Amino acid sequence: MTHSDRRAVLGMGLTAGLMGLAGDALAQSATRGDAPTETAVAKPAPEAKYRVPFAVIGMDHNHIYGITDAMIRGGGVLTSFFATDPQQIAAFRKRYPGAKLARSEDEILQDRAIKLVCSAAVPSLRAPLGIRVMRAGKDYLSDKAAVTTLSQLADVRRAIKETGRKYGIMYSERLEVPAAVMAGQMVHDGAIGRVIQTINLAPHRVSAPNRPDWFWDPARNGGILTDVGSHQADQFVYLTGSTRAQVLASQTGNFAHPDHPKFEDFGDMMLHGDGGAGYIRVDWFTPDGLPTWGDGRLFILGTEGYIELRKYVDIAGRPGGNHLFVADRKGTRYIDCSKVPLPFGPQFIIDLVERTSVAQDQAGALLAAELVLTAEAKATRATKS
């Protein structure tokens, strides 16, 4: 989409309440990309334009709950799911008791009533699954990282061109974070002039005892820049409006996990696009004393001001998350974004039916993936000395 298209969409969605889909309807899901909660089961917004049957295949990451909830909020009807792990099956059934457990992946792919398949499988398996889904005539929505090698990315692009299907990527740190939604609207409304640079800092808590084997293996998760950095690359592409970009420099390192020598607990990269510059740092060093999983911070520098987001926590400051600070020609101000509606789910469901690209620009989503894959591939090794 062009900048004017984005401004029109976001302005309509937030200032008009996204066709009335504000308040309780869009606040039903408390997951927003994180672990599920039993007390906040998603419900379709009454004003949702369509009801679209969808299925889930692969739930190796808890992000599947945020993805599923977003589709339900938008009007998606969860029809069936497939998994083989008994614990995953039990947890998913408990949260979505109306969904049927399919006997196989093929049962879902061959069901002509199902129009969309969502997945949070092991990252290295997501692209091959998405290609099978598209070749079965369905659209696909994957957790990030949605591709883990440049070869996979080439295969995905080829399949999109050949099938005409959508390969959506849930970059939840922008699409499902109210402060990020508000920042996107402000940027594309011209609130801080032309964007010059984005700086994105994204520490995460490692929670080692709870991590599966694939978490420690870059061959399966793509490495820290591909995995965690996908969110930040997406924000860089979207906020700068870049349609072409390159990786100027990147590095990864393992500073504190000698028991997993291939694991990367730190990474950063410098990007240059035709819409602006970007710097990204990701790590697994959230301290135990922080009351949430990470202190995600985003700085957006424009020619007429700047915006800072404290997405998940304002340390020693205001309670909760979704804090936005802006400085411009008029002065400085704070915006509490906790009640901002989340437009992605409703927009994506409409896109599936009307074959539009309001919720996500396909080329932009894959450009973000290409950037992190390239950064990972060319990264130098950061060391302690």
mmCIF file of C-alpha atoms in Angstrom:
data_model
loop_
_atom_site.group_PDB
_atom_site.id
_atom_site.type_symbol
_atom_site.label_atom_id
_atom_site.label_comp_id
_atom_site.label_asym_id
_atom_site.label_seq_id
_atom_site.Cartn_x
_atom_site.Cartn_y
_atom_site.Cartn_z
ATOM 1 C CA MET A 1 0.000 0.000 0.000
ATOM 2 C CA THR A 2 1.021 3.597 -0.459
ATOM 3 C CA HIS A 3 1.333 5.991 2.466
ATOM 4 C CA SER A 4 -1.981 7.593 1.526
ATOM 5 C CA ASP A 5 -3.685 4.185 1.468
ATOM 6 C CA ARG A 6 -2.333 3.398 4.940
ATOM 7 C CA ARG A 7 -3.437 6.752 6.309
ATOM 8 C CA ALA A 8 -6.939 6.211 4.969
ATOM 9 C CA VAL A 9 -7.215 2.710 6.383
ATOM 10 C CA LEU A 10 -5.721 3.458 9.784
ATOM 11 C CA GLY A 11 -7.518 6.729 10.177
ATOM 12 C CA MET A 12 -10.836 5.093 9.397
ATOM 13 C CA GLY A 13 -10.067 2.142 11.642
ATOM 14 C CA LEU A 14 -9.092 4.080 14.751
ATOM 15 C CA THR A 15 -10.881 7.388 14.632
ATOM 16 C CA ALA A 16 -14.163 5.790 13.591
ATOM 17 C CA GLY A 17 -13.688 2.788 15.844
ATOM 18 C CA LEU A 18 -12.962 0.413 12.945
ATOM 19 C CA MET A 19 -16.565 0.238 11.775
ATOM 20 C CA GLY A 20 -17.688 0.197 15.391
ATOM 21 C CA LEU A 21 -15.492 -2.743 16.382
ATOM 22 C CA ALA A 22 -14.175 -1.049 19.510
ATOM 23 C CA GLY A 23 -14.733 -1.641 23.197
ATOM 24 C CA ASP A 24 -15.569 -5.095 24.415
ATOM 25 C CA ALA A 25 -15.516 -6.797 21.013
ATOM 26 C CA LEU A 26 -11.886 -5.977 20.302
ATOM 27 C CA ALA A 27 -10.826 -6.351 23.924
ATOM 28 C CA GLN A 28 -11.989 -9.957 24.193
ATOM 29 C CA SER A 29 -8.577 -11.455 23.582
ATOM 30 C CA ALA A 30 -6.078 -10.861 26.354
ATOM 31 C CA THR A 31 -3.456 -13.008 24.630
ATOM 32 C CA ARG A 32 -2.306 -10.521 21.955
ATOM 33 C CA GLY A 33 0.454 -12.851 20.859
ATOM 34 C CA ASP A 34 1.389 -14.164 24.276
ATOM 35 C CA ALA A 35 0.296 -17.151 26.382
ATOM 36 C CA PRO A 36 -3.438 -18.007 26.428
ATOM 37 C CA THR A 37 -5.707 -17.030 29.280
ATOM 38 C CA GLU A 38 -8.810 -19.008 30.117
ATOM 39 C CA THR A 39 -10.703 -15.930 31.294
ATOM 40 C CA ALA A 40 -10.632 -14.023 27.992
ATOM 41 C CA VAL A 41 -11.872 -16.241 25.194
ATOM 42 C CA ALA A 42 -12.185 -14.376 21.902
ATOM 43 C CA LYS A 43 -15.601 -13.731 20.398
ATOM 44 C CA PRO A 44 -16.491 -12.429 16.931
ATOM 45 C CA ALA A 45 -17.274 -8.750 16.808
ATOM 46 C CA PRO A 46 -21.011 -8.274 16.125
ATOM 47 C CA GLU A 47 -20.238 -5.988 13.195
ATOM 48 C CA ALA A 48 -17.778 -8.397 11.536
ATOM 49 C CA LYS A 49 -18.604 -8.326 7.843
ATOM 50 C CA TYR A 50 -18.000 -12.009 7.052
ATOM 51 C CA ARG A 51 -17.847 -15.397 8.728
ATOM 52 C CA VAL A 52 -14.939 -17.403 7.291
ATOM 53 C CA PRO A 53 -14.250 -21.034 8.286
ATOM 54 C CA PHE A 54 -10.600 -21.591 9.239
ATOM 55 C CA ALA A 55 -8.407 -24.280 10.743
ATOM 56 C CA VAL A 56 -5.194 -24.563 12.737
ATOM 57 C CA ILE A 57 -2.276 -26.878 11.960
ATOM 58 C CA GLY A 58 0.743 -26.731 14.251
ATOM 59 C CA MET A 59 0.718 -25.232 17.727
ATOM 60 C CA ASP A 60 4.332 -25.568 18.851
ATOM 61 C CA HIS A 61 4.394 -21.938 20.015
ATOM 62 C CA ASN A 62 1.746 -20.320 22.222
ATOM 63 C CA HIS A 63 1.468 -17.519 19.673
ATOM 64 C CA ILE A 64 -1.140 -19.748 18.032
ATOM 65 C CA TYR A 65 -3.643 -18.568 20.622
ATOM 66 C CA GLY A 66 -3.159 -14.906 19.763
ATOM 67 C CA ILE A 67 -3.399 -15.714 16.049
ATOM 68 C CA THR A 68 -6.564 -17.765 16.543
ATOM 69 C CA ASP A 69 -8.158 -15.106 18.722
ATOM 70 C CA ALA A 70 -7.407 -12.390 16.166
ATOM 71 C CA MET A 71 -9.133 -14.383 13.422
ATOM 72 C CA ILE A 72 -12.152 -15.082 15.627
ATOM 73 C CA ARG A 73 -12.442 -11.395 16.536
ATOM 74 C CA GLY A 74 -12.448 -10.601 12.825
ATOM 75 C CA GLY A 75 -15.244 -13.031 12.017
ATOM 76 C CA GLY A 76 -13.295 -16.239 11.446
ATOM 77 C CA VAL A 77 -15.018 -19.459 12.498
ATOM 78 C CA LEU A 78 -12.598 -21.997 13.964
ATOM 79 C CA THR A 79 -13.716 -25.278 12.409
ATOM 80 C CA SER A 80 -10.960 -27.792 13.066
ATOM 81 C CA PHE A 81 -7.359 -28.257 14.124
ATOM 82 C CA PHE A 82 -4.626 -30.843 13.794
ATOM 83 C CA ALA A 83 -1.866 -31.699 16.240
ATOM 84 C CA THR A 84 -0.301 -34.886 17.548
ATOM 85 C CA ASP A 85 1.029 -33.791 20.940
ATOM 86 C CA PRO A 86 -1.497 -34.754 23.678
ATOM 87 C CA GLN A 87 -0.709 -31.695 25.808
ATOM 88 C CA GLN A 88 -1.144 -29.317 22.883
ATOM 89 C CA ILE A 89 -4.419 -30.999 21.953
ATOM 90 C CA ALA A 90 -5.764 -30.820 25.515
ATOM 91 C CA ALA A 91 -4.861 -27.154 25.958
ATOM 92 C CA PHE A 92 -6.320 -26.138 22.587
ATOM 93 C CA ARG A 93 -9.530 -28.108 23.179
ATOM 94 C CA LYS A 94 -9.960 -26.499 26.591
ATOM 95 C CA ARG A 95 -9.799 -23.007 25.117
ATOM 96 C CA TYR A 96 -11.740 -23.772 21.905
ATOM 97 C CA PRO A 97 -14.109 -26.647 22.762
ATOM 98 C CA GLY A 98 -16.140 -26.236 19.576
ATOM 99 C CA ALA A 99 -13.233 -27.038 17.249
ATOM 100 C CA LYS A 100 -12.921 -30.554 15.832
ATOM 101 C CA LEU A 101 -9.641 -32.498 16.028
ATOM 102 C CA ALA A 102 -8.856 -33.594 12.461
ATOM 103 C CA ARG A 103 -7.442 -37.048 11.843
ATOM 104 C CA SER A 104 -4.662 -35.689 9.650
ATOM 105 C CA GLU A 105 -3.305 -32.584 7.966
ATOM 106 C CA ASP A 106 -4.746 -33.822 4.677
ATOM 107 C CA GLU A 107 -8.240 -33.892 6.155
ATOM 108 C CA ILE A 108 -8.014 -30.137 6.628
ATOM 109 C CA LEU A 109 -6.311 -29.431 3.302
ATOM 110 C CA GLN A 110 -8.941 -31.420 1.426
ATOM 111 C CA ASP A 111 -11.878 -29.735 3.192
ATOM 112 C CA ARG A 112 -13.149 -27.251 0.606
ATOM 113 C CA ALA A 113 -15.187 -25.372 3.233
ATOM 114 C CA ILE A 114 -12.040 -24.243 5.051
ATOM 115 C CA LYS A 115 -10.656 -21.063 3.483
ATOM 116 C CA LEU A 116 -7.733 -20.285 5.806
ATOM 117 C CA VAL A 117 -5.138 -22.268 7.730
ATOM 118 C CA CYS A 118 -3.222 -20.728 10.645
ATOM 119 C CA SER A 119 -0.020 -22.130 12.100
ATOM 120 C CA ALA A 120 2.578 -21.711 14.828
ATOM 121 C CA ALA A 121 4.451 -24.910 14.042
ATOM 122 C CA VAL A 122 8.199 -25.258 14.593
ATOM 123 C CA PRO A 123 9.538 -22.291 12.563
ATOM 124 C CA SER A 124 11.470 -24.355 10.001
ATOM 125 C CA LEU A 125 8.238 -26.231 9.174
ATOM 126 C CA ARG A 126 6.035 -23.180 8.637
ATOM 127 C CA ALA A 127 6.995 -22.337 5.046
ATOM 128 C CA PRO A 128 6.662 -25.899 3.694
ATOM 129 C CA LEU A 129 3.253 -26.127 5.378
ATOM 130 C CA GLY A 130 2.203 -22.769 3.946
ATOM 131 C CA ILE A 131 3.128 -23.877 0.454
ATOM 132 C CA ARG A 132 1.031 -27.048 0.846
ATOM 133 C CA VAL A 133 -1.860 -24.933 2.119
ATOM 134 C CA MET A 134 -1.695 -22.518 -0.819
ATOM 135 C CA ARG A 135 -1.434 -25.356 -3.341
ATOM 136 C CA ALA A 136 -4.574 -26.801 -1.748
ATOM 137 C CA GLY A 137 -6.389 -23.587 -2.676
ATOM 138 C CA LYS A 138 -6.429 -21.965 0.767
ATOM 139 C CA ASP A 139 -4.917 -18.853 2.288
ATOM 140 C CA TYR A 140 -2.330 -19.109 5.058
ATOM 141 C CA LEU A 141 -1.450 -17.125 8.187
ATOM 142 C CA SER A 142 1.787 -18.033 9.930
ATOM 143 C CA ASP A 143 3.383 -17.002 13.161
ATOM 144 C CA LYS A 144 6.695 -15.244 12.723
ATOM 145 C CA ALA A 145 9.274 -16.328 11.713
ATOM 146 C CA ALA A 146 7.288 -17.541 8.719
ATOM 147 C CA VAL A 147 10.376 -18.597 6.750
ATOM 148 C CA THR A 148 13.768 -19.655 8.078
ATOM 149 C CA THR A 149 15.993 -19.765 4.964
ATOM 150 C CA LEU A 150 16.357 -17.728 1.805
ATOM 151 C CA SER A 151 15.646 -20.888 -0.167
ATOM 152 C CA GLN A 152 12.315 -21.250 1.615
ATOM 153 C CA LEU A 153 11.544 -17.613 0.861
ATOM 154 C CA ALA A 154 12.109 -18.182 -2.862
ATOM 155 C CA ASP A 155 9.795 -21.204 -2.735
ATOM 156 C CA VAL A 156 7.108 -19.185 -0.923
ATOM 157 C CA ARG A 157 7.254 -16.352 -3.426
ATOM 158 C CA ARG A 158 7.004 -18.833 -6.293
ATOM 159 C CA ALA A 159 3.969 -20.528 -4.731
ATOM 160 C CA ILE A 160 2.222 -17.198 -4.120
ATOM 161 C CA LYS A 161 2.704 -16.244 -7.765
ATOM 162 C CA GLU A 162 1.508 -19.619 -9.023
ATOM 163 C CA THR A 163 -1.523 -19.988 -6.735
ATOM 164 C CA GLY A 164 -2.656 -16.409 -6.135
ATOM 165 C CA ARG A 165 -3.177 -17.237 -2.449
ATOM 166 C CA LYS A 166 -2.217 -15.148 0.574
ATOM 167 C CA TYR A 167 0.776 -15.956 2.757
ATOM 168 C CA GLY A 168 0.069 -13.815 5.819
ATOM 169 C CA ILE A 169 2.556 -13.352 8.633
ATOM 170 C CA MET A 170 1.428 -12.436 12.138
ATOM 171 C CA TYR A 171 3.951 -9.804 13.180
ATOM 172 C CA SER A 172 2.136 -9.434 16.477
ATOM 173 C CA GLU A 173 4.437 -6.808 18.009
ATOM 174 C CA ARG A 174 2.975 -4.338 15.509
ATOM 175 C CA LEU A 175 -0.373 -5.833 14.546
ATOM 176 C CA GLU A 176 -1.529 -6.892 18.018
ATOM 177 C CA VAL A 177 0.007 -4.174 20.213
ATOM 178 C CA PRO A 178 -2.307 -1.156 20.637
ATOM 179 C CA ALA A 179 0.555 1.328 21.091
ATOM 180 C CA ALA A 180 2.141 0.146 17.843
ATOM 181 C CA VAL A 181 -1.172 0.453 16.015
ATOM 182 C CA MET A 182 -1.526 4.021 17.276
ATOM 183 C CA ALA A 183 2.064 4.864 16.330
ATOM 184 C CA GLY A 184 1.449 3.569 12.809
ATOM 185 C CA GLN A 185 -1.600 5.774 12.434
ATOM 186 C CA MET A 186 0.263 8.826 13.704
ATOM 187 C CA VAL A 187 3.235 8.239 11.420
ATOM 188 C CA HIS A 188 1.121 7.782 8.332
ATOM 189 C CA ASP A 189 -1.000 10.793 9.281
ATOM 190 C CA GLY A 190 2.214 12.842 9.134
ATOM 191 C CA ALA A 191 2.333 13.613 12.870
ATOM 192 C CA ILE A 192 6.150 13.710 12.941
ATOM 193 C CA GLY A 193 6.843 14.541 9.318
ATOM 194 C CA ARG A 194 8.815 12.154 7.137
ATOM 195 C CA VAL A 195 10.324 9.218 9.023
ATOM 196 C CA ILE A 196 14.119 9.253 9.008
ATOM 197 C CA GLN A 197 14.934 6.283 11.239
ATOM 198 C CA THR A 198 13.431 3.619 13.475
ATOM 199 C CA ILE A 199 15.293 2.184 16.469
ATOM 200 C CA ASN A 200 13.815 -0.970 17.935
ATOM 201 C CA LEU A 201 15.041 -2.622 21.134
ATOM 202 C CA ALA A 202 13.493 -5.994 21.925
ATOM 203 C CA PRO A 203 14.764 -7.897 24.953
ATOM 204 C CA HIS A 204 13.008 -11.181 25.780
ATOM 205 C CA ARG A 205 13.013 -13.483 28.805
ATOM 206 C CA VAL A 206 14.624 -16.817 27.992
ATOM 207 C CA SER A 207 12.675 -18.948 30.558
ATOM 208 C CA ALA A 208 15.063 -21.808 29.804
ATOM 209 C CA PRO A 209 13.301 -24.636 31.703
ATOM 210 C CA ASN A 210 10.136 -24.141 29.642
ATOM 211 C CA ARG A 211 11.739 -24.088 26.207
ATOM 212 C CA PRO A 212 11.496 -26.998 23.731
ATOM 213 C CA ASP A 213 14.537 -28.425 21.950
ATOM 214 C CA TRP A 214 13.903 -26.479 18.744
ATOM 215 C CA PHE A 215 14.173 -23.179 20.611
ATOM 216 C CA TRP A 216 17.930 -23.718 21.079
ATOM 217 C CA ASP A 217 18.617 -24.769 17.477
ATOM 218 C CA PRO A 218 19.122 -22.026 14.836
ATOM 219 C CA ALA A 219 18.590 -24.622 12.104
ATOM 220 C CA ARG A 220 15.015 -25.026 13.338
ATOM 221 C CA ASN A 221 14.150 -21.501 14.518
ATOM 222 C CA GLY A 222 16.219 -19.518 12.025
ATOM 223 C CA GLY A 223 18.435 -17.788 14.597
ATOM 224 C CA ILE A 224 17.725 -14.770 16.781
ATOM 225 C CA LEU A 225 17.580 -12.187 13.982
ATOM 226 C CA THR A 226 15.203 -14.311 11.910
ATOM 227 C CA ASP A 227 13.048 -15.306 14.856
ATOM 228 C CA VAL A 228 12.795 -12.368 17.242
ATOM 229 C CA GLY A 229 14.034 -9.774 14.759
ATOM 230 C CA SER A 230 11.185 -10.478 12.342
ATOM 231 C CA HIS A 231 8.906 -8.227 14.383
ATOM 232 C CA GLN A 232 11.325 -5.348 14.303
ATOM 233 C CA ALA A 233 12.076 -5.653 10.589
ATOM 234 C CA ASP A 234 8.347 -5.542 9.912
ATOM 235 C CA GLN A 235 8.033 -2.313 11.904
ATOM 236 C CA PHE A 236 10.976 -0.793 10.039
ATOM 237 C CA VAL A 237 9.453 -1.639 6.637
ATOM 238 C CA TYR A 238 5.987 -0.432 7.597
ATOM 239 C CA LEU A 239 6.892 2.762 9.425
ATOM 240 C CA THR A 240 9.456 3.946 6.891
ATOM 241 C CA GLY A 241 7.299 2.884 3.949
ATOM 242 C CA SER A 242 10.285 1.156 2.389
ATOM 243 C CA THR A 243 9.683 -1.008 -0.676
ATOM 244 C CA ARG A 244 13.381 -1.784 -1.143
ATOM 245 C CA ALA A 245 15.953 -2.218 1.606
ATOM 246 C CA GLN A 246 19.299 -3.756 2.410
ATOM 247 C CA VAL A 247 21.254 -4.966 5.427
ATOM 248 C CA LEU A 248 24.275 -2.759 6.085
ATOM 249 C CA ALA A 249 25.651 -4.744 9.027
ATOM 250 C CA SER A 250 24.602 -7.490 11.433
ATOM 251 C CA GLN A 251 26.026 -9.581 14.258
ATOM 252 C CA THR A 252 24.923 -12.366 16.575
ATOM 253 C CA GLY A 253 26.446 -13.875 19.682
ATOM 254 C CA ASN A 254 26.094 -16.305 22.552
ATOM 255 C CA PHE A 255 27.177 -14.577 25.758
ATOM 256 C CA ALA A 256 25.513 -16.586 28.516
ATOM 257 C CA HIS A 257 24.414 -20.024 27.281
ATOM 258 C CA PRO A 258 27.496 -22.238 26.908
ATOM 259 C CA ASP A 259 25.351 -25.355 27.411
ATOM 260 C CA HIS A 260 23.716 -24.524 24.048
ATOM 261 C CA PRO A 261 26.720 -23.477 21.917
ATOM 262 C CA LYS A 262 24.732 -22.933 18.704
ATOM 263 C CA PHE A 263 22.148 -20.738 20.415
ATOM 264 C CA GLU A 264 22.160 -16.977 19.814
ATOM 265 C CA ASP A 265 21.176 -14.845 22.805
ATOM 266 C CA PHE A 266 22.130 -11.478 21.255
ATOM 267 C CA GLY A 267 21.848 -9.914 17.825
ATOM 268 C CA ASP A 268 21.630 -6.566 16.119
ATOM 269 C CA MET A 269 21.410 -5.215 12.592
ATOM 270 C CA MET A 270 21.529 -1.928 10.697
ATOM 271 C CA LEU A 271 19.144 -1.455 7.776
ATOM 272 C CA HIS A 272 18.823 1.044 4.949
ATOM 273 C CA GLY A 273 15.660 1.381 2.882
ATOM 274 C CA ASP A 274 14.291 3.694 0.243
ATOM 275 C CA GLY A 275 12.018 5.129 2.960
ATOM 276 C CA GLY A 276 14.457 5.505 5.829
ATOM 277 C CA ALA A 277 17.075 3.905 8.064
ATOM 278 C CA GLY A 278 16.726 1.384 10.870
ATOM 279 C CA TYR A 279 18.597 -0.132 13.800
ATOM 280 C CA ILE A 280 17.425 -3.274 15.612
ATOM 281 C CA ARG A 281 18.719 -4.981 18.740
ATOM 282 C CA VAL A 282 17.248 -8.230 20.046
ATOM 283 C CA ASP A 283 18.330 -10.358 22.992
ATOM 284 C CA TRP A 284 17.325 -12.934 25.584
ATOM 285 C CA PHE A 285 18.452 -10.926 28.620
ATOM 286 C CA THR A 286 15.268 -9.674 30.269
ATOM 287 C CA PRO A 287 16.238 -9.601 33.974
ATOM 288 C CA ASP A 288 14.252 -11.631 36.482
ATOM 289 C CA GLY A 289 13.163 -8.471 38.277
ATOM 290 C CA LEU A 290 11.212 -7.086 35.316
ATOM 291 C CA PRO A 291 7.467 -7.756 35.800
ATOM 292 C CA THR A 292 6.904 -8.778 32.168
ATOM 293 C CA TRP A 293 8.656 -10.847 29.503
ATOM 294 C CA GLY A 294 10.411 -7.911 27.854
ATOM 295 C CA ASP A 295 10.845 -4.147 27.770
ATOM 296 C CA GLY A 296 10.116 -3.569 24.097
ATOM 297 C CA ARG A 297 10.952 -0.019 23.060
ATOM 298 C CA LEU A 298 10.523 1.666 19.697
ATOM 299 C CA PHE A 299 11.857 5.087 18.721
ATOM 300 C CA ILE A 300 10.606 6.699 15.515
ATOM 301 C CA LEU A 301 12.536 9.771 14.370
ATOM 302 C CA GLY A 302 10.829 12.112 11.945
ATOM 303 C CA THR A 303 11.703 15.417 10.341
ATOM 304 C CA GLU A 304 9.188 17.228 12.594
ATOM 305 C CA GLY A 305 9.314 15.225 15.833
ATOM 306 C CA TYR A 306 9.728 11.796 17.324
ATOM 307 C CA ILE A 307 7.683 9.061 18.967
ATOM 308 C CA GLU A 308 8.776 6.642 21.672
ATOM 309 C CA LEU A 309 6.865 3.501 22.637
ATOM 310 C CA ARG A 310 7.177 1.594 25.886
ATOM 311 C CA LYS A 311 5.137 -1.344 24.673
ATOM 312 C CA TYR A 312 4.977 -3.693 27.641
ATOM 313 C CA VAL A 313 6.267 -1.869 30.705
ATOM 314 C CA ASP A 314 7.263 1.647 31.790
ATOM 315 C CA ILE A 315 9.911 0.770 34.351
ATOM 316 C CA ALA A 316 9.448 2.736 37.603
ATOM 317 C CA GLY A 317 6.741 4.724 35.804
ATOM 318 C CA ARG A 318 3.109 4.288 34.754
ATOM 319 C CA PRO A 319 1.530 0.878 35.352
ATOM 320 C CA GLY A 320 0.711 -1.565 32.554
ATOM 321 C CA GLY A 321 1.850 -1.352 28.960
ATOM 322 C CA ASN A 322 1.069 0.476 25.703
ATOM 323 C CA HIS A 323 2.656 3.814 26.577
ATOM 324 C CA LEU A 324 3.299 6.303 23.766
ATOM 325 C CA PHE A 325 5.299 9.523 24.096
ATOM 326 C CA VAL A 326 5.515 12.116 21.353
ATOM 327 C CA ALA A 327 7.491 15.319 20.905
ATOM 328 C CA ASP A 328 6.670 17.585 17.977
ATOM 329 C CA ARG A 329 6.432 21.259 17.038
ATOM 330 C CA LYS A 330 3.519 21.755 19.444
ATOM 331 C CA GLY A 331 5.245 20.321 22.512
ATOM 332 C CA THR A 332 5.391 16.988 24.315
ATOM 333 C CA ARG A 333 2.573 14.679 25.374
ATOM 334 C CA TYR A 334 1.747 11.191 26.596
ATOM 335 C CA ILE A 335 -0.914 8.899 25.100
ATOM 336 C CA ASP A 336 -2.332 5.859 26.904
ATOM 337 C CA CYS A 337 -2.923 3.380 24.069
ATOM 338 C CA SER A 338 -4.323 0.508 26.127
ATOM 339 C CA LYS A 339 -7.835 0.926 24.669
ATOM 340 C CA VAL A 340 -6.823 1.340 21.029
ATOM 341 C CA PRO A 341 -8.689 -1.211 18.835
ATOM 342 C CA LEU A 342 -6.728 -3.919 17.030
ATOM 343 C CA PRO A 343 -7.740 -3.794 13.358
ATOM 344 C CA PHE A 344 -5.723 -6.670 11.888
ATOM 345 C CA GLY A 345 -8.197 -9.516 12.499
ATOM 346 C CA PRO A 346 -11.249 -7.844 10.938
ATOM 347 C CA GLN A 347 -9.184 -6.436 8.076
ATOM 348 C CA PHE A 348 -7.527 -9.762 7.302
ATOM 349 C CA ILE A 349 -10.839 -11.652 7.193
ATOM 350 C CA ILE A 350 -12.241 -9.034 4.804
ATOM 351 C CA ASP A 351 -9.103 -9.331 2.677
ATOM 352 C CA LEU A 352 -9.614 -13.095 2.368
ATOM 353 C CA VAL A 353 -13.098 -12.655 0.971
ATOM 354 C CA GLU A 354 -12.657 -9.516 -1.106
ATOM 355 C CA ARG A 355 -9.067 -10.337 -2.201
ATOM 356 C CA THR A 356 -7.790 -6.975 -1.007
ATOM 357 C CA SER A 357 -4.573 -6.228 0.906
ATOM 358 C CA VAL A 358 -5.632 -3.813 3.623
ATOM 359 C CA ALA A 359 -4.508 -5.803 6.667
ATOM 360 C CA GLN A 360 -1.077 -6.608 5.292
ATOM 361 C CA ASP A 361 0.873 -5.840 2.163
ATOM 362 C CA GLN A 362 2.242 -9.145 0.852
ATOM 363 C CA ALA A 363 5.404 -7.656 -0.600
ATOM 364 C CA GLY A 364 6.134 -5.732 2.589
ATOM 365 C CA ALA A 365 5.639 -8.790 4.795
ATOM 366 C CA LEU A 366 8.081 -10.802 2.706
ATOM 367 C CA LEU A 367 10.563 -7.927 2.473
ATOM 368 C CA ALA A 368 10.771 -7.938 6.270
ATOM 369 C CA ALA A 369 11.405 -11.690 6.152
ATOM 370 C CA GLU A 370 14.083 -11.252 3.496
ATOM 371 C CA LEU A 371 15.885 -8.625 5.561
ATOM 372 C CA VAL A 372 16.201 -10.797 8.672
ATOM 373 C CA LEU A 373 17.200 -13.862 6.673
ATOM 374 C CA THR A 374 19.893 -11.847 4.930
ATOM 375 C CA ALA A 375 21.052 -10.323 8.222
ATOM 376 C CA GLU A 376 21.283 -13.755 9.811
ATOM 377 C CA ALA A 377 23.170 -15.192 6.853
ATOM 378 C CA LYS A 378 25.797 -12.415 6.779
ATOM 379 C CA ALA A 379 26.083 -11.806 10.536
ATOM 380 C CA THR A 380 29.501 -11.612 12.132
ATOM 381 C CA ARG A 381 30.027 -13.353 15.452
ATOM 382 C CA ALA A 382 29.953 -11.063 18.465
ATOM 383 C CA THR A 383 32.244 -12.242 21.273
ATOM 384 C CA LYS A 384 33.032 -11.282 24.863
ATOM 385 C CA SER A 385 36.553 -10.117 24.070
#
